Tab-separated table of C-alpha atoms and ligand atoms in Angstrom:
chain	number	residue	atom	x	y	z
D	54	UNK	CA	104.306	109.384	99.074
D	55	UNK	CA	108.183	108.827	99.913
D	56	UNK	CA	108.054	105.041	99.499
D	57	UNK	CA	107.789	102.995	96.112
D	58	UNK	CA	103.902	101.481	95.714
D	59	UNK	CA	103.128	98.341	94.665
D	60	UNK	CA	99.851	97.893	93.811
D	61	UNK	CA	98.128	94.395	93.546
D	62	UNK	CA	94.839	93.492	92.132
D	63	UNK	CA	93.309	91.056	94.544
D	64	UNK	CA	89.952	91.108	91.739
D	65	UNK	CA	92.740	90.521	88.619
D	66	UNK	CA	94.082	87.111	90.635
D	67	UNK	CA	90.276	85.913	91.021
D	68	UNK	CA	89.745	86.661	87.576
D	69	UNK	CA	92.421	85.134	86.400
D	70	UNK	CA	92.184	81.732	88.664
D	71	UNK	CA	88.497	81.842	87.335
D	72	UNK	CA	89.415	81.958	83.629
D	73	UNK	CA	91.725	78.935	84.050
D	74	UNK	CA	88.945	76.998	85.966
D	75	UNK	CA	86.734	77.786	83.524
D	76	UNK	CA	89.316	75.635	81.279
D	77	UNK	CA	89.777	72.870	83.379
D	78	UNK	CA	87.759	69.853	83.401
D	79	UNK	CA	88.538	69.092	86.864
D	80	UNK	CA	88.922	71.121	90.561
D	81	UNK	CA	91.502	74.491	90.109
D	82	UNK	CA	93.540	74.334	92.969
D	83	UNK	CA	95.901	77.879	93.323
D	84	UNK	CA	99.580	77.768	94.055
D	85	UNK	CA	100.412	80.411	96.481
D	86	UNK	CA	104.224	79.211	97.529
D	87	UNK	CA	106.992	82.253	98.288
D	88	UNK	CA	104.044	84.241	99.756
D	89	UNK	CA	101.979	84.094	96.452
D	90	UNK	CA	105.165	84.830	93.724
D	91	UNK	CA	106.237	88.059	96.160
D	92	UNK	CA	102.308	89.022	95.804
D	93	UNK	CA	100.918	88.085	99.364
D	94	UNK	CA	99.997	84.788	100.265
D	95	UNK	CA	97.578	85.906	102.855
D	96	UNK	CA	95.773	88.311	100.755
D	97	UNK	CA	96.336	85.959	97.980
D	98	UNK	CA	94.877	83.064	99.377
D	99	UNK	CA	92.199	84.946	101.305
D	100	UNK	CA	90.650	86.464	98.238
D	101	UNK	CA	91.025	83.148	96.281
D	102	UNK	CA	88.817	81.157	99.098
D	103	UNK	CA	85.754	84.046	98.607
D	104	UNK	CA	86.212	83.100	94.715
D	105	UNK	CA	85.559	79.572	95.300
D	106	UNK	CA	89.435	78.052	95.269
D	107	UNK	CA	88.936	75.281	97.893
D	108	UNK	CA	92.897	73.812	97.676
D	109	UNK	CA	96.486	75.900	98.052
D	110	UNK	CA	99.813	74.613	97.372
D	111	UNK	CA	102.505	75.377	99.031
D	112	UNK	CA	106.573	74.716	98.963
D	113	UNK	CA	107.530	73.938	102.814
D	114	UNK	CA	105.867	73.383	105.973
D	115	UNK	CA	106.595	77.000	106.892
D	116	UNK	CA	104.468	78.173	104.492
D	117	UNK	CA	101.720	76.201	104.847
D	118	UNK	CA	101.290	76.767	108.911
D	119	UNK	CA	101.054	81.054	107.705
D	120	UNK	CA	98.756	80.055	105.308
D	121	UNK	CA	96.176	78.159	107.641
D	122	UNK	CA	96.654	80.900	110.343
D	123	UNK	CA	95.699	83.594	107.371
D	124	UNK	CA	92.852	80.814	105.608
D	125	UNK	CA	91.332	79.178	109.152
D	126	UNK	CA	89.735	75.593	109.190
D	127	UNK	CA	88.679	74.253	106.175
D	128	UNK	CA	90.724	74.784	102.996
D	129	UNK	CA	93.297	72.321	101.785
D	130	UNK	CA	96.815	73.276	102.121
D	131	UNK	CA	98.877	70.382	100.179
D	132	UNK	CA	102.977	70.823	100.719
D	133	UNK	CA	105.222	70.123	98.037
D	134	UNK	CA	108.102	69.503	99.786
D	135	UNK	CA	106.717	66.479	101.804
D	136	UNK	CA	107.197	65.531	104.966
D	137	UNK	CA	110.798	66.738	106.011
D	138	UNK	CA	112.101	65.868	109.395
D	139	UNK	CA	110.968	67.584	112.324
D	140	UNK	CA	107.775	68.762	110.377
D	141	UNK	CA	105.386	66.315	112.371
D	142	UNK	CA	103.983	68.950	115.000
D	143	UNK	CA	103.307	71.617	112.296
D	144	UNK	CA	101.764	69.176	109.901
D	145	UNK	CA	99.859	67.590	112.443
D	146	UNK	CA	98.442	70.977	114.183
D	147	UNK	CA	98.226	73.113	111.465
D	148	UNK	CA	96.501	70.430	109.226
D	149	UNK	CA	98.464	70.530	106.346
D	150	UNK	CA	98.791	67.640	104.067
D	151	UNK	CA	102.572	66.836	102.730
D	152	UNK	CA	102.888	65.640	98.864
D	153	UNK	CA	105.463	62.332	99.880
D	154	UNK	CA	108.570	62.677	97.847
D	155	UNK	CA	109.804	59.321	98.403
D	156	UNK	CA	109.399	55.994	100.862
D	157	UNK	CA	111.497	57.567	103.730
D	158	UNK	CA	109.080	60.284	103.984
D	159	UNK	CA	106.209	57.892	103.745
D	160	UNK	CA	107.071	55.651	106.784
D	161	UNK	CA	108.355	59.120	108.642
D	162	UNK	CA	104.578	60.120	108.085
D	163	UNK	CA	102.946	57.362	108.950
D	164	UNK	CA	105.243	56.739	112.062
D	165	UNK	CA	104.558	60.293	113.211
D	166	UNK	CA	101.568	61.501	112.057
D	167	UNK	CA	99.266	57.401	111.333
D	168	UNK	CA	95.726	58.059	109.656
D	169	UNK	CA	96.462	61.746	108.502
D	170	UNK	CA	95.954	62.742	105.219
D	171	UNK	CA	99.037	62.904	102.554
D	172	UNK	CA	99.944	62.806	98.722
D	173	UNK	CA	102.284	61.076	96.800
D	174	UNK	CA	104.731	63.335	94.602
D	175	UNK	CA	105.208	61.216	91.342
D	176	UNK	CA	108.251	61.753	89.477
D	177	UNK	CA	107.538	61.659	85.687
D	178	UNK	CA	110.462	62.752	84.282
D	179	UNK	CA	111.330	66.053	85.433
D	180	UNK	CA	114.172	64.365	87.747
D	181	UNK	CA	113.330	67.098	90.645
D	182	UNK	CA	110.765	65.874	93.243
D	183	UNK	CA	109.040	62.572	93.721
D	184	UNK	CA	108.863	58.718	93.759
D	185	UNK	CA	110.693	57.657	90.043
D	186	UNK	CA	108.883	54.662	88.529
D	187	UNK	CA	110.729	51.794	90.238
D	188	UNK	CA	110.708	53.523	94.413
D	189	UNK	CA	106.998	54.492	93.368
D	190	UNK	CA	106.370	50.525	92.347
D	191	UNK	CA	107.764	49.100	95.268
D	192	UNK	CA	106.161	51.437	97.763
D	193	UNK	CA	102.543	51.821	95.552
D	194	UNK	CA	101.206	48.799	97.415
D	195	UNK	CA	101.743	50.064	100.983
D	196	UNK	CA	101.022	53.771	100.223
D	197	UNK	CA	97.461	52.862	98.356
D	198	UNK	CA	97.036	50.995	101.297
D	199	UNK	CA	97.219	54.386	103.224
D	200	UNK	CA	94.962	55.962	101.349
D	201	UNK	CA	96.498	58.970	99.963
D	202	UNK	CA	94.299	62.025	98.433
D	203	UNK	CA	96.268	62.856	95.406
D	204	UNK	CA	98.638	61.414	93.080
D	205	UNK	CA	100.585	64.424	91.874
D	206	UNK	CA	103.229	65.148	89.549
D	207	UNK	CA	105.402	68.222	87.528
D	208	UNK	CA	105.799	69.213	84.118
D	209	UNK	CA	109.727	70.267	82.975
D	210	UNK	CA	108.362	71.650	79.679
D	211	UNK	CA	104.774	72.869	79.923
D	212	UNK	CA	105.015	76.147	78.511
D	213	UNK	CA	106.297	74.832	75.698
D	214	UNK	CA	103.165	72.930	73.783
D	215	UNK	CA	104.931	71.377	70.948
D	216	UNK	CA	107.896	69.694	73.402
D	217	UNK	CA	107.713	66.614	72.880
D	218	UNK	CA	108.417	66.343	76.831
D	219	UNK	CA	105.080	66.762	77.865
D	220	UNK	CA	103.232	64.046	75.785
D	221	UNK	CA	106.066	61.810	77.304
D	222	UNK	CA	105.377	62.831	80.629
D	223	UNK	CA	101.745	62.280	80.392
D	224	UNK	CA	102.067	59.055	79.342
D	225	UNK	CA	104.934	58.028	81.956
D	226	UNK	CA	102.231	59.571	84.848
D	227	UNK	CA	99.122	57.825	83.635
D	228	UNK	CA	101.407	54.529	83.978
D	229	UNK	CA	102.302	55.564	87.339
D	230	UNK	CA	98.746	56.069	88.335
D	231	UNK	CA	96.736	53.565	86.462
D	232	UNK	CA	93.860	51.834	88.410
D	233	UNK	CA	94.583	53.723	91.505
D	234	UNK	CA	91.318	54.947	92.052
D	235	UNK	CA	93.267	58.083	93.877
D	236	UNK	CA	92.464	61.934	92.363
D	237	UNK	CA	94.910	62.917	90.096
D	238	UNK	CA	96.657	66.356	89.643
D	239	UNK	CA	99.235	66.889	86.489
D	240	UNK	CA	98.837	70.812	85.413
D	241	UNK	CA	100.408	73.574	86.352
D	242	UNK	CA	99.381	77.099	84.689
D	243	UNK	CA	101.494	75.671	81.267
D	244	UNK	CA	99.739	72.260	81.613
D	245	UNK	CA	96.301	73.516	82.163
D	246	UNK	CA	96.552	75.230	79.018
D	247	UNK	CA	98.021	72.011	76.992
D	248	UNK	CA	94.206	70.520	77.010
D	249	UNK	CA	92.110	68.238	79.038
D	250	UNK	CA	94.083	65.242	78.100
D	251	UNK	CA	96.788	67.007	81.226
D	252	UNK	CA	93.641	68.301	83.525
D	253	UNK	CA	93.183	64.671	85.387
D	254	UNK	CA	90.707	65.463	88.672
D	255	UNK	CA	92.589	68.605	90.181
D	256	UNK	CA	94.844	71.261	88.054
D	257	UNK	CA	96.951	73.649	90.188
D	258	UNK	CA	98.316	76.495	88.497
D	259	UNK	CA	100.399	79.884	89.916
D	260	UNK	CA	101.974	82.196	87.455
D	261	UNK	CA	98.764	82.403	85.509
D	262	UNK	CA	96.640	83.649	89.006
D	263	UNK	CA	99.501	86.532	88.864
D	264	UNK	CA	99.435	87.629	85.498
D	265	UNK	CA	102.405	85.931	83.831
D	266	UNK	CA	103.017	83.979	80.415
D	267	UNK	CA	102.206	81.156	79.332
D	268	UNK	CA	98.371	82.846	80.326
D	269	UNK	CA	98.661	85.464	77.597
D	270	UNK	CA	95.098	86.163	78.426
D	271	UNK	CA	95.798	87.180	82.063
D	272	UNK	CA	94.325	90.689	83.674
D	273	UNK	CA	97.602	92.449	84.422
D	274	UNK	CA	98.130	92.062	88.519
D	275	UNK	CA	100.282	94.268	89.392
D	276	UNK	CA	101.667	98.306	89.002
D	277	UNK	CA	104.554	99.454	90.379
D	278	UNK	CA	104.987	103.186	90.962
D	279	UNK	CA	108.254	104.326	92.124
D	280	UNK	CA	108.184	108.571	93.838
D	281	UNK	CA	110.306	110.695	92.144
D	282	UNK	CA	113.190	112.397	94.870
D	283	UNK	CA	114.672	115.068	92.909
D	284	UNK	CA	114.897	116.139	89.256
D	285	UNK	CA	117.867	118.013	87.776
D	286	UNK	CA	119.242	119.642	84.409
D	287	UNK	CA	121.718	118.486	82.815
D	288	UNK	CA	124.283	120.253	80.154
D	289	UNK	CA	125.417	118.368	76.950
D	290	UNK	CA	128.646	116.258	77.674
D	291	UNK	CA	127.458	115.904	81.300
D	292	UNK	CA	127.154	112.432	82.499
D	293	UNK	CA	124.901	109.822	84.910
D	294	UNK	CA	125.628	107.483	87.395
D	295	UNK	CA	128.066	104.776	88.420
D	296	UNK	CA	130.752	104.133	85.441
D	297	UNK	CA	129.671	107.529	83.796
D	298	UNK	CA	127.200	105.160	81.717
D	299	UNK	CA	124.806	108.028	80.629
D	300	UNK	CA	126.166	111.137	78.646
D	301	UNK	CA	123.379	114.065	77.884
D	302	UNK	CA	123.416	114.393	74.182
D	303	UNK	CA	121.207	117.735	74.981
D	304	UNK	CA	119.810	119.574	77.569
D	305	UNK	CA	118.482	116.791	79.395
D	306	UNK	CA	116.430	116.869	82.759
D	307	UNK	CA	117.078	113.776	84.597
D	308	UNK	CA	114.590	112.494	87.222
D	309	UNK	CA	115.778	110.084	90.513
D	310	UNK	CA	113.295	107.424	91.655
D	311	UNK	CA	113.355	105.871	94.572
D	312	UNK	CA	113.925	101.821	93.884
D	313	UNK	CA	116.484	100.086	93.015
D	314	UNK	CA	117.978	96.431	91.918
D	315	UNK	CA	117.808	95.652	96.114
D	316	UNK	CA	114.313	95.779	95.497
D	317	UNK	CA	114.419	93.344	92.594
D	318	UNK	CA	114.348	96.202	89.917
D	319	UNK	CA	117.178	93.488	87.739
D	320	UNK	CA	120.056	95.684	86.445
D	321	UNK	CA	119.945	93.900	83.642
D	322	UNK	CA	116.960	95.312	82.390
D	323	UNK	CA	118.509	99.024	82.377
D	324	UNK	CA	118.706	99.235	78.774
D	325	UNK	CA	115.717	98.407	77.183
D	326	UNK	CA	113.337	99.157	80.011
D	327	UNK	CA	111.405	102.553	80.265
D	328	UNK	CA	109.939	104.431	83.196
D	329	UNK	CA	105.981	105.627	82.454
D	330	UNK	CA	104.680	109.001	83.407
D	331	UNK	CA	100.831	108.925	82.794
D	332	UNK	CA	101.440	106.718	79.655
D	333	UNK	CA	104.383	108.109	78.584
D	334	UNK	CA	107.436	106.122	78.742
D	335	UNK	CA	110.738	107.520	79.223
D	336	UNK	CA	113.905	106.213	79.069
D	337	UNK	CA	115.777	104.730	82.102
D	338	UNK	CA	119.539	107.051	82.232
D	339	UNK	CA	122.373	104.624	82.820
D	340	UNK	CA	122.722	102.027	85.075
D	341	UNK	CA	120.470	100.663	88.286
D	342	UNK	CA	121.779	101.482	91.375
D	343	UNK	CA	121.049	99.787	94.841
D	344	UNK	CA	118.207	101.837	95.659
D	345	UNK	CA	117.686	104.586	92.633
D	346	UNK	CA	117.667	104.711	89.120
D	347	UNK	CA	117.739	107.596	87.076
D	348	UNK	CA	115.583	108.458	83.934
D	349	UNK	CA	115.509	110.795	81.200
D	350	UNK	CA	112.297	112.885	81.494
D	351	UNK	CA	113.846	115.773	78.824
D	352	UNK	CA	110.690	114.756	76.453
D	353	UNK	CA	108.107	115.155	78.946
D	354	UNK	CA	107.932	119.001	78.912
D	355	UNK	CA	107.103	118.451	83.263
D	356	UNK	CA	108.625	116.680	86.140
D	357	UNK	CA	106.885	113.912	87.236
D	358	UNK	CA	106.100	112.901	91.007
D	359	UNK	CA	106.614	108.964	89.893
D	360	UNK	CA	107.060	106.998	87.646
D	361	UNK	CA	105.552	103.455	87.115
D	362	UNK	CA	107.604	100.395	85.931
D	363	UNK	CA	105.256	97.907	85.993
D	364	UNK	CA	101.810	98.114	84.892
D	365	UNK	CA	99.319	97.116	82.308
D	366	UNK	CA	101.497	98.866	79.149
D	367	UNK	CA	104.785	97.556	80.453
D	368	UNK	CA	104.044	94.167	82.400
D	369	UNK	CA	105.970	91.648	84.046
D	370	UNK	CA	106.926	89.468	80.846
D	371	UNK	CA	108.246	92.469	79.199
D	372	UNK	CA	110.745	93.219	82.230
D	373	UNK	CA	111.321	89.803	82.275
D	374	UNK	CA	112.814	89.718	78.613
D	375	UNK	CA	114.611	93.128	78.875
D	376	UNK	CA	116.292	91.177	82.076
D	377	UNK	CA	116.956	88.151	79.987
D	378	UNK	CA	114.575	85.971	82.718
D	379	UNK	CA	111.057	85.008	83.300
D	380	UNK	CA	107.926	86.740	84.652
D	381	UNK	CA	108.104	84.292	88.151
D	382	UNK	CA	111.729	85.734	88.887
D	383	UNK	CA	110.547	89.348	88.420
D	384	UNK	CA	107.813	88.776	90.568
D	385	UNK	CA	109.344	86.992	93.621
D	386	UNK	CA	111.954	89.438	93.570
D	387	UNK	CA	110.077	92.543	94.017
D	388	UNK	CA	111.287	93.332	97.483
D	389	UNK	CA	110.027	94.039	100.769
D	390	UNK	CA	110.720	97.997	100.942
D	391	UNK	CA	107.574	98.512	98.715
D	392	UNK	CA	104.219	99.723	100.500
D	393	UNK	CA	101.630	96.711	99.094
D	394	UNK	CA	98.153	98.411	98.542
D	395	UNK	CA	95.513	95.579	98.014
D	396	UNK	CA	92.258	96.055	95.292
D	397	UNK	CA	89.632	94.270	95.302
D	398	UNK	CA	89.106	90.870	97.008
K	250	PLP	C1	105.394	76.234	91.184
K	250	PLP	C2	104.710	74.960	90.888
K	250	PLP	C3	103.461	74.937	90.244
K	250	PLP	C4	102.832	76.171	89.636
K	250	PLP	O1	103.440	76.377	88.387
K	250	PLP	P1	103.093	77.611	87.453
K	250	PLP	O2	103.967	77.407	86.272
K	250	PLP	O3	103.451	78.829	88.229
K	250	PLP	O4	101.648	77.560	87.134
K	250	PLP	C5	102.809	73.722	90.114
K	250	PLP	N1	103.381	72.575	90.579
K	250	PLP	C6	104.589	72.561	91.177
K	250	PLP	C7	105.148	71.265	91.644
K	250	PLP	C8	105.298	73.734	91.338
K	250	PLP	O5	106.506	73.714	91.919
């Protein structure tokens, strides 16, 4: 195999989406925006329909036309982003249903698109997306008028439980959406695991699906196995790479992989990440390059034919940290070189 494998377990994501529901109080919606966190929306979505998932969410338009071309009639594909201009024919033919940000978008949907469905993106604090308490009170009237089928809003500081952000958010969006009579959808992955008090009538969580903190008690997703192109010994004094940033101590046989940080392998993570061959990690040799990295497999005793970075002993949290970022970053980044090999589903 000459091309880096990523390997992603369509079973794991239905597992996971079911543990959460099993949480909820309410409907668990999945959030499968930038093609499912780099996963595969298609595949993604697809395999969360069989398991019972009956609503997506999406970030643009874009996304959500791919997504009812891959899903067919009958799922719910909600669009945070709104109603943006020039949206109307997708929205309209691809029956997707845009979460309105603010009153402009509101009379541009009901100009274009009168009687369709839509939401209304709440802004409880977060200061990102959505109607702010005073827009959202002078436009409630006219857009409960409209019937809208969710009330929605974002957490800043879910993943945190003991912020004291999120018990002022809760209150701010219960305010907002008192005696509406409209379904009601707070939680992300962070907020479905703050307690019912955040669950409302719909949760909608993403990172947890794919394996990623705050769900500590997520199935592992995906593995990452990168071929190994050539293997060579090195003499004491000898060095590695761009910037001479690995010296051999020893005798050292070095191993080349085929990846690199263009496909989202962060060179930041160089020194404190290791490579594993059948369990047994070795050390990455100097620095990423574009499309290769080199690792020391002296301790091995045999020259591997890959090498896995990501897996269930080495996940996507744990690159995250030795990147200094978070699990969603590693994951969205993984590039498009990779072969994807589905499991499950
Ligand atoms: C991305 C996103 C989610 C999903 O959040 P996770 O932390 O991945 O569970 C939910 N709601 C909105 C508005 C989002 O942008």
């Amino acid at each position: 195999m000459s091309t880096a494998t990523l390997t992603i377990d369509l079973d794991a994501i239905c597992a996971n989406w079911r543990a959460l529901d099993g949480q909820s109080t309410g409907e668990t919606a999945a959030v499968v925006k930038a093609d499912a966190y780099g996963l595969g929306a298609d595949r993604a979505a697809r395999a969360l329909a069989r398991a019972g998932a009956r609503t997506f969410f999406v970030a643009v338009a874009e996304e959500g036309a791919a997504l009812r071309e891959a899903l067919g009639p009958g799922p719910v594909i909600n669009v945070f982003s709104g109603h943006m201009p020039g949206d109307a024919d997708m929205i309209g033919d691809m029956d997707l249903v845009p979460m309105l940000n603010s009153l402009d978008q509101m009379i541009r949907h009901v100009e274009a698109l009168p009687g369709r469905p839509f939401g209304v993106q709440l802004d409880s604090g977060m200061n990102r997306l959505g109607m702010e308490p005073a827009e959202w009170a002078a436009t409630r009237e006219v857009a409960l008028g409209q019937s809208p089928t969710l009330l929605m809003s974002h957490l800043a500081c879910a993943d945190e439980p003991d912020h004291p952000m999120n018990r002022q958010q809760l209150d701010c969006f219960r305010d907002m959406t008192a005696d509406t009579g409209v379904p009601l959808c707070f939680a992300n992955t962070g907020g479905v695991l703050l307690g019912p008090d955040y669950h409302f009538d719909m949760t909608r969580p993403g990172i947890g699906l794919y394996g990623g903190r705050p769900f500590e008690e997520a199935r592992p997703v995906v593995t990452l196995d990168l071929p190994v192109i050539q293997c060579r010994d090195l003499e004491p004094g000898e060095t590695v790479g761009y910037a001479n940033s690995f010296t051999a101590q020893r005798p050292t046989r070095i191993a080349t992989v085929a990846a690199g940080y263009a496909d989202g392998i962060h060179r930041a993570m160089a020194a404190t990440t290791h490579m594993l061959a059948e369990g047994t990690p070795c050390p990455l040799a100097g620095r990423i390059s574009m499309d290769l990295i080199s690792v020391d497999v002296t301790d091995l005793g045999y020259d591997p034919k890959s090498l896995q970075l990501l897996g269930p002993e080495q996940g996507v949290d744990v690159l995250a940290d030795n990147a200094g970022t978070i699990g969603y970053e590693i994951l969205t980044a993984l590039g498009p070189r990779y072969a994807r090999r589905y499991l499950g589903g």
